[in-house]
mmCIF file of C-alpha atoms in Angstrom:
data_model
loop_
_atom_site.group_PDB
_atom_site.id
_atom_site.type_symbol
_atom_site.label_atom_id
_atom_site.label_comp_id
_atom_site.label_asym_id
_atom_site.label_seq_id
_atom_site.Cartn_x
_atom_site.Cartn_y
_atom_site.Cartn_z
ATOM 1 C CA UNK A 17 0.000 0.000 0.000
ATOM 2 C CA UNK A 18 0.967 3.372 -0.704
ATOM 3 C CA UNK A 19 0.863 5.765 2.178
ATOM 4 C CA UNK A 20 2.529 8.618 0.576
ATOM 5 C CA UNK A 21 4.395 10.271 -2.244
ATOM 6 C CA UNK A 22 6.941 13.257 -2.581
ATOM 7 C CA UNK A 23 8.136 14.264 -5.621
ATOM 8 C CA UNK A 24 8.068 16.841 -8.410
ATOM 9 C CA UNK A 25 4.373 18.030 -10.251
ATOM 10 C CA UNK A 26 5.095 17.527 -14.040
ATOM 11 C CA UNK A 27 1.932 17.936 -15.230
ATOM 12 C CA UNK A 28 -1.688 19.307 -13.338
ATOM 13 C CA UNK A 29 -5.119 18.761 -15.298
ATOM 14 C CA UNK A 30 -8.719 19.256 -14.003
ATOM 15 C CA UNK A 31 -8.957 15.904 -11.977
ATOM 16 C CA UNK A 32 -5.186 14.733 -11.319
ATOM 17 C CA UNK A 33 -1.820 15.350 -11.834
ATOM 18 C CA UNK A 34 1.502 13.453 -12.497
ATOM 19 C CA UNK A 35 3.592 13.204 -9.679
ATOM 20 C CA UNK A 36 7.677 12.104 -10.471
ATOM 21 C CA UNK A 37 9.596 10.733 -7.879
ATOM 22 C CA UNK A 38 12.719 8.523 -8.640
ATOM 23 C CA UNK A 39 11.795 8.324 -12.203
ATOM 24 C CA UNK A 40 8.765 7.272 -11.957
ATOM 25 C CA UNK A 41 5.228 9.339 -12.757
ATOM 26 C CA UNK A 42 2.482 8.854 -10.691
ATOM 27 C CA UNK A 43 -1.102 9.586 -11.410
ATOM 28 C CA UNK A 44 -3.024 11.228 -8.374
ATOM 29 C CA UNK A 45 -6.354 12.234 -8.950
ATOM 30 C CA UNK A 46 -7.070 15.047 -6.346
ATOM 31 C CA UNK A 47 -10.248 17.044 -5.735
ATOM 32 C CA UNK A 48 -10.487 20.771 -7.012
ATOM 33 C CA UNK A 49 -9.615 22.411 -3.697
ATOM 34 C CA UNK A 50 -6.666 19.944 -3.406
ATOM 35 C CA UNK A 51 -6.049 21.066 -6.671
ATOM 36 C CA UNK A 52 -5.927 24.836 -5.945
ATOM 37 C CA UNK A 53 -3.570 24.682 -3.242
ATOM 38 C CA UNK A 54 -1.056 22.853 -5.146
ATOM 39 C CA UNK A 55 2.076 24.867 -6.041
ATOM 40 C CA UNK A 56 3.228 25.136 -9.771
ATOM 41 C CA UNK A 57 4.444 22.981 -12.281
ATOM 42 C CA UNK A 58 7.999 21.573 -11.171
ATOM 43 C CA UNK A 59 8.263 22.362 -7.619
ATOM 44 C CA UNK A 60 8.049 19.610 -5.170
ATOM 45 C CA UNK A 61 5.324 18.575 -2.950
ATOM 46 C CA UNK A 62 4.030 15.384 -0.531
ATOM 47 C CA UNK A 63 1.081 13.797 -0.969
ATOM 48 C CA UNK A 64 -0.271 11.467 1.781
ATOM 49 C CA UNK A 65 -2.248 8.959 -0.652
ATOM 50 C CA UNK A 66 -5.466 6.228 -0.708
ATOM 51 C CA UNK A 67 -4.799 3.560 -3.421
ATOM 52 C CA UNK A 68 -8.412 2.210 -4.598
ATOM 53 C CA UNK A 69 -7.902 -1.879 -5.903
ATOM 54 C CA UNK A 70 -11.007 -2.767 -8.170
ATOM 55 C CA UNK A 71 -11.164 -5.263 -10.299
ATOM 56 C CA UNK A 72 -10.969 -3.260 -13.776
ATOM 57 C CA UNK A 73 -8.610 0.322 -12.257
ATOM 58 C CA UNK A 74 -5.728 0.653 -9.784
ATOM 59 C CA UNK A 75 -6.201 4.302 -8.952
ATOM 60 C CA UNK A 76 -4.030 6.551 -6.250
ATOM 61 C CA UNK A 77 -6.257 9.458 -4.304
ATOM 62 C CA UNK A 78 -3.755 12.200 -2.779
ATOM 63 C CA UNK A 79 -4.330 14.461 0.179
ATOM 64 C CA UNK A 80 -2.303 17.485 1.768
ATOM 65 C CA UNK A 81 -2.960 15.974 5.062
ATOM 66 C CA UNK A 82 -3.270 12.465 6.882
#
């Protein structure tokens, strides 16, 4: 399970955004305020993260705080 994520935003868009860290981009889907708060494109941020397991998606939910 993934508890967190830190890393640099590499791209933002309406629902999620792509998170790199260590090479690897993650795709966080985040509500709108989340969203707002978030600083710009290439500066570095945490996430503290839910990862939904269905049987047809593998999806990642990020949060500013626990």
């Amino acid at each position: 399970m993934i508890a967190f994520l830190e890393g640099k935003i590499i791209l933002k868009k309406e629902k999620f955004i792509i998170l790199e860290n260590n090479g690897l981009g993650y795709k966080v889907f985040l509500s709108g305020s989340t969203l707002s708060k978030l600083p710009e494109i290439g500066q570095s941020i945490k996430l503290f993260c839910f990862q939904s397991v269905r049987e047809d998606a593998l999806d990642l939910y990020g949060f500013l705080t626990y």
